[in-house]
CSV table of C-alpha atoms in Angstrom, one decimal:
chain,number,residue,atom,x,y,z
A,13,MET,CA,170.0,92.6,53.0
A,14,LYS,CA,168.8,89.6,51.0
A,15,ASN,CA,167.7,87.9,54.2
A,16,LYS,CA,165.8,91.0,55.2
A,17,ASN,CA,164.0,91.3,51.9
A,18,TYR,CA,163.2,87.6,52.0
A,19,ASN,CA,161.7,87.9,55.4
A,20,ILE,CA,159.6,90.9,54.3
A,21,HIS,CA,158.3,89.0,51.2
A,22,LEU,CA,157.6,86.0,53.4
A,23,PHE,CA,155.7,88.1,55.9
A,24,LEU,CA,153.6,89.7,53.2
A,25,SER,CA,152.9,86.4,51.5
A,26,LEU,CA,151.7,84.8,54.7
A,27,SER,CA,149.6,87.9,55.5
A,28,ILE,CA,147.9,87.7,52.1
A,29,LEU,CA,147.3,84.0,52.6
A,30,LEU,CA,145.8,84.5,56.0
A,31,LEU,CA,143.6,87.2,54.7
A,32,CYS,CA,142.3,85.0,51.9
A,33,LEU,CA,141.7,82.1,54.3
A,34,THR,CA,139.8,84.4,56.6
A,35,GLN,CA,137.7,85.8,53.8
A,36,SER,CA,136.9,82.3,52.5
A,37,ALA,CA,135.6,81.4,56.0
A,38,VAL,CA,133.3,84.3,56.2
A,39,ALA,CA,129.6,83.5,55.4
A,40,GLN,CA,128.7,84.5,51.8
A,41,VAL,CA,125.1,83.1,51.8
A,42,PRO,CA,122.8,82.2,54.8
A,43,ALA,CA,123.3,78.5,54.3
A,44,ASP,CA,127.0,78.9,55.2
A,45,LEU,CA,125.8,79.5,58.8
A,46,ILE,CA,123.5,76.5,58.9
A,47,ARG,CA,124.8,73.2,60.3
A,48,ASN,CA,122.8,71.1,57.7
A,49,CYS,CA,121.1,73.3,55.1
A,50,LYS,CA,119.5,70.3,53.5
A,51,GLN,CA,117.4,69.9,56.6
A,52,TRP,CA,115.3,73.1,56.2
A,53,TYR,CA,113.1,75.0,53.8
A,54,ILE,CA,112.1,78.6,54.1
A,55,THR,CA,108.8,80.4,53.7
A,56,TYR,CA,109.0,84.1,52.7
A,57,PRO,CA,106.6,86.9,53.5
A,58,THR,CA,105.3,86.7,50.0
A,59,GLY,CA,104.1,83.2,50.7
A,60,LYS,CA,106.7,81.6,48.5
A,61,ASN,CA,108.4,78.4,49.8
A,62,VAL,CA,112.0,77.6,48.8
A,63,ASN,CA,112.7,73.9,49.3
A,64,THR,CA,116.4,73.9,48.6
A,65,ILE,CA,118.2,76.7,50.5
A,66,CYS,CA,121.8,75.5,50.4
A,67,ASN,CA,122.7,78.0,47.7
A,68,GLU,CA,119.8,80.5,48.3
A,69,PRO,CA,121.3,84.0,48.0
A,70,SER,CA,120.7,86.7,50.6
A,71,ASN,CA,117.6,88.7,49.8
A,72,GLU,CA,115.5,91.3,51.7
A,73,PHE,CA,113.8,88.7,53.9
A,74,TYR,CA,116.7,86.4,54.6
A,75,PHE,CA,120.3,87.5,54.6
A,76,VAL,CA,123.7,87.4,56.2
A,77,ASN,CA,124.1,90.2,58.7
A,78,LYS,CA,126.8,92.9,58.3
A,79,ASP,CA,129.1,91.1,60.7
A,80,LYS,CA,128.8,87.9,58.6
A,81,ASN,CA,128.1,85.8,61.7
A,82,ALA,CA,124.3,85.4,61.7
A,83,ILE,CA,121.2,85.1,59.5
A,84,THR,CA,118.7,87.9,59.6
A,85,PHE,CA,115.0,87.0,59.1
A,86,ARG,CA,113.1,90.2,58.2
A,87,VAL,CA,109.4,90.6,57.6
A,88,PRO,CA,108.5,94.1,56.3
A,89,ILE,CA,104.8,94.9,56.6
A,90,ARG,CA,103.8,95.9,53.1
A,91,SER,CA,100.7,95.6,50.9
A,92,ASP,CA,102.6,93.3,48.5
A,93,ASN,CA,103.3,90.7,51.2
A,94,GLY,CA,100.9,87.9,51.5
A,95,THR,CA,100.3,85.3,54.2
A,96,THR,CA,100.9,81.5,54.2
A,97,PRO,CA,98.0,79.0,54.2
A,98,ASN,CA,96.0,78.7,57.5
A,99,THR,CA,97.3,82.0,59.0
A,100,ARG,CA,96.7,85.7,58.6
A,101,ASN,CA,100.2,86.7,59.6
A,102,ILE,CA,103.5,86.9,57.8
A,103,ARG,CA,106.7,85.0,58.2
A,104,SER,CA,110.3,84.6,57.1
A,105,GLU,CA,110.9,81.2,58.7
A,106,LEU,CA,112.7,77.9,58.3
A,107,ARG,CA,110.7,74.6,58.5
A,108,GLU,CA,112.4,71.4,59.5
A,109,LYS,CA,112.8,68.5,57.0
A,110,THR,CA,114.4,65.1,57.2
A,111,ALA,CA,118.2,65.2,57.6
A,112,ASP,CA,118.8,64.3,53.9
A,113,GLY,CA,116.3,67.0,52.8
A,114,LYS,CA,114.2,64.6,50.8
A,115,GLU,CA,110.9,65.3,52.5
A,116,ASN,CA,109.2,67.1,55.3
A,117,ILE,CA,109.7,65.6,58.7
A,118,PHE,CA,106.9,64.7,61.1
A,119,TRP,CA,107.6,63.2,64.5
A,120,THR,CA,105.6,62.3,67.6
A,121,THR,CA,106.3,63.5,71.1
A,122,ASP,CA,107.4,60.0,72.1
A,123,GLY,CA,111.1,59.8,72.8
A,124,THR,CA,113.4,62.8,72.9
A,125,HIS,CA,113.3,65.8,70.6
A,126,GLN,CA,115.2,69.0,71.1
A,127,ILE,CA,116.2,72.2,69.4
A,128,TYR,CA,118.9,74.8,70.4
A,129,VAL,CA,118.8,78.4,69.0
A,130,LYS,CA,121.0,81.4,69.7
A,131,GLN,CA,119.2,84.5,68.5
A,132,ALA,CA,118.2,88.1,69.1
A,133,ILE,CA,114.8,89.7,68.4
A,134,THR,CA,115.8,93.1,67.0
A,135,HIS,CA,112.6,94.8,65.7
A,136,LEU,CA,108.8,94.5,66.1
A,137,PRO,CA,105.9,95.8,64.0
A,138,LEU,CA,104.7,99.3,65.0
A,139,LYS,CA,101.0,98.8,65.7
A,140,HIS,CA,101.1,95.2,66.8
A,141,PRO,CA,104.6,94.7,68.3
A,142,GLN,CA,104.5,90.9,68.4
A,143,LEU,CA,106.4,88.0,66.9
A,144,VAL,CA,107.3,84.4,67.4
A,145,ALA,CA,110.9,83.2,67.3
A,146,THR,CA,111.4,79.4,67.6
A,147,GLN,CA,108.5,77.0,67.7
A,148,ILE,CA,107.3,73.5,67.9
A,149,HIS,CA,104.5,72.9,65.5
A,150,GLY,CA,102.0,70.0,65.9
A,151,ASP,CA,99.0,68.5,64.2
A,152,LYS,CA,96.7,71.4,63.3
A,153,ALA,CA,93.8,69.0,62.5
A,154,ALA,CA,93.9,67.7,66.0
A,155,GLY,CA,93.9,71.2,67.5
A,156,ILE,CA,97.6,71.3,68.3
A,157,ASP,CA,99.0,73.8,65.8
A,158,ASP,CA,101.6,76.1,67.5
A,159,ALA,CA,102.2,73.6,70.2
A,160,MET,CA,104.9,75.6,72.0
A,161,VAL,CA,106.4,78.9,70.8
A,162,MET,CA,108.6,81.6,72.3
A,163,ARG,CA,106.7,84.8,71.8
A,164,LEU,CA,107.5,88.5,72.4
A,165,GLU,CA,104.7,91.1,72.8
A,166,GLY,CA,106.3,94.5,73.5
A,167,LYS,CA,108.7,93.6,76.3
A,168,LYS,CA,107.0,90.5,77.5
A,169,LEU,CA,108.8,87.3,76.4
A,170,PHE,CA,106.8,84.1,77.2
A,171,LEU,CA,106.0,80.6,76.1
A,172,CYS,CA,102.7,80.3,74.4
A,173,PHE,CA,100.8,77.0,73.7
A,174,ASN,CA,98.5,77.4,70.7
A,175,GLY,CA,97.2,80.7,72.0
A,176,GLY,CA,96.6,79.3,75.5
A,177,LYS,CA,94.4,76.5,74.2
A,178,LEU,CA,96.8,73.7,75.3
A,179,HIS,CA,98.2,75.3,78.5
A,180,PRO,CA,98.3,78.8,80.1
A,181,ASN,CA,101.2,81.0,79.0
A,182,VAL,CA,104.5,80.7,80.9
A,183,MET,CA,106.5,83.9,81.4
A,184,ILE,CA,110.2,83.9,80.6
A,185,LYS,CA,110.8,87.6,81.4
A,186,SER,CA,108.7,90.7,81.4
A,187,ASP,CA,111.5,93.2,80.4
A,188,TYR,CA,113.1,91.8,77.3
A,189,VAL,CA,115.2,94.5,75.5
A,190,LEU,CA,115.2,94.4,71.7
A,191,GLY,CA,118.6,93.2,70.4
A,192,THR,CA,119.5,91.1,73.4
A,193,VAL,CA,121.2,87.9,72.3
A,194,HIS,CA,119.9,84.8,74.0
A,195,GLU,CA,120.0,81.1,73.9
A,196,VAL,CA,117.0,78.9,74.1
A,197,ILE,CA,116.5,75.1,74.2
A,198,PHE,CA,113.1,73.4,73.6
A,199,LYS,CA,113.1,69.8,74.7
A,200,ILE,CA,110.4,67.1,74.6
A,201,VAL,CA,110.7,63.8,76.5
A,202,ASP,CA,107.8,61.5,76.1
A,203,GLY,CA,105.3,64.4,76.0
A,204,LYS,CA,106.9,66.5,78.7
A,205,HIS,CA,107.9,69.9,77.3
A,206,TYR,CA,111.0,71.7,78.8
A,207,CYS,CA,112.5,75.1,78.0
A,208,TYR,CA,115.9,76.5,78.9
A,209,TYR,CA,116.7,80.2,78.5
A,210,SER,CA,119.8,82.2,79.0
A,211,GLU,CA,121.3,85.6,78.1
A,212,ASP,CA,124.8,85.0,79.5
A,213,GLY,CA,126.1,82.9,76.5
A,214,LYS,CA,126.7,79.8,78.6
A,215,LEU,CA,123.6,77.7,78.1
A,216,LEU,CA,124.8,75.3,75.4
A,217,SER,CA,128.1,74.5,77.2
A,218,ALA,CA,126.2,74.1,80.5
A,219,TYR,CA,123.6,71.9,78.8
A,220,LYS,CA,126.2,69.6,77.3
A,221,ASN,CA,127.9,69.4,80.7
A,222,GLY,CA,124.7,68.5,82.5
A,223,THR,CA,124.7,71.7,84.5
A,224,ALA,CA,122.0,73.8,82.9
A,225,GLU,CA,119.3,73.4,85.6
A,226,ARG,CA,119.7,77.1,86.6
A,227,TYR,CA,118.4,78.0,83.1
A,228,LEU,CA,115.3,75.9,83.2
A,229,ILE,CA,112.0,77.7,82.9
A,230,LYS,CA,109.6,76.2,85.4
A,231,ASP,CA,105.8,76.2,85.7
A,232,GLY,CA,105.1,76.3,89.3
A,233,ASN,CA,106.7,73.2,91.0
A,234,ASN,CA,107.1,71.4,87.7
A,235,ASP,CA,110.4,71.4,85.8
A,236,PHE,CA,108.4,70.9,82.6
A,237,VAL,CA,106.1,73.5,81.2
A,238,MET,CA,103.5,71.3,79.5
A,239,ASP,CA,102.8,67.5,79.5
A,240,LYS,CA,101.0,66.6,76.3
A,241,ASN,CA,101.3,64.0,73.6
A,242,TYR,CA,100.6,64.6,69.9
A,243,ASP,CA,102.1,63.8,66.5
A,244,LYS,CA,102.8,65.4,63.1
A,245,SER,CA,105.4,67.6,64.8
A,246,TYR,CA,108.3,69.6,63.5
A,247,PHE,CA,110.5,72.5,64.6
A,248,LYS,CA,110.6,76.0,63.1
A,249,VAL,CA,113.3,78.7,63.3
A,250,GLY,CA,113.3,82.4,62.3
A,251,ASN,CA,110.6,85.0,62.4
A,252,TYR,CA,106.8,84.5,62.5
A,253,THR,CA,105.6,88.1,62.8
A,254,GLN,CA,102.2,88.3,64.5
A,255,SER,CA,100.9,91.1,62.3
A,256,ASN,CA,99.9,91.9,58.7
A,257,PRO,CA,98.9,94.8,56.4
A,258,THR,CA,95.4,94.9,57.8
A,259,ASP,CA,96.5,95.1,61.4
A,260,GLU,CA,99.1,97.8,60.6
A,261,GLY,CA,96.6,99.9,58.7
A,262,ASP,CA,98.0,103.3,57.7
A,263,LEU,CA,101.5,102.3,58.8
A,264,THR,CA,101.6,99.5,56.2
A,265,GLY,CA,104.5,100.3,53.9
A,266,ASP,CA,106.4,102.4,56.4
A,267,PRO,CA,110.1,101.4,55.9
A,268,ASN,CA,110.4,101.2,59.7
A,269,ASN,CA,107.5,98.8,60.0
A,270,TYR,CA,108.9,95.3,60.2
A,271,GLY,CA,109.6,92.3,62.4
A,272,GLU,CA,113.2,91.0,62.6
A,273,VAL,CA,115.0,88.1,64.3
A,274,VAL,CA,118.8,87.5,64.0
A,275,VAL,CA,119.8,83.9,64.4
A,276,TYR,CA,123.5,83.1,65.2
A,277,ASP,CA,123.3,79.3,65.6
A,278,PHE,CA,120.8,76.5,65.8
A,279,ASP,CA,120.7,72.7,65.9
A,280,VAL,CA,118.2,69.9,66.3
A,281,ASP,CA,118.4,66.4,67.7
A,282,HIS,CA,116.0,63.5,67.6
A,283,SER,CA,118.3,60.8,68.8
A,284,GLY,CA,118.7,61.8,72.4
A,285,LYS,CA,122.5,61.9,71.9
A,286,GLY,CA,122.7,65.7,72.1
A,287,PHE,CA,123.6,68.6,69.9
A,288,THR,CA,126.5,68.5,67.4
A,289,THR,CA,129.3,70.9,66.7
A,290,ALA,CA,129.4,70.2,63.0
A,291,LYS,CA,129.7,73.0,60.4
A,292,SER,CA,127.2,73.6,57.6
A,293,SER,CA,126.8,70.5,55.3
A,294,LYS,CA,125.8,71.5,51.8
């Protein structure tokens, strides 16, 4: 009987310990899901920038999803939401910094620069159903600006190059379904821009194994989608909603009028060595 009771108590103790360990591993704030939270700052729909996000709590624009495995970037279209400088639209979006977080990063298109994002676009504004999720930003003064972005308009998911000023749009797919989880890699090698896209969950592993060619988005006979050199570049991740209170008119303030992107994972590399598998570094 003593052995039986001992075994029961041991089982219960181990179960409680396992539950505690599991709960401690669940994301409590968005930064728990970021590989290096020092490397990013966020701009909110109000226009406010938060430069230190490692302990930034969940809020209505930037929060851990209910499954505790992704970050939700939400942009409600309301009259009290502003816009950031040099744009009329609204964002909840991360901007790349140096790895130590001490200053904003700016790189040139020389060498190799790449970003991986696993995400889902889950909601679009009502009157102007458009948003950008994942982008390379360049030198605005030189006419580069949104150098290459992944943009959804209705069901059309495509690559856009500063509104078509740098290069014609390149279609990814014409029938994207809201909520579809997908992986995307943007890669620049000495000015040549490449994009990989997948919805089967196998892109990152294939890319690391050198077998991701089937996921490459091509522009005609070219493996790359644009060949252009510029500087003052950086990556952005999250939700740049292509609408605002003026565009949405009488639907501004409608609780169902918002843009939303859910990000499960992302990583950047400027060394050419590839993506890491490291956890968040606070």
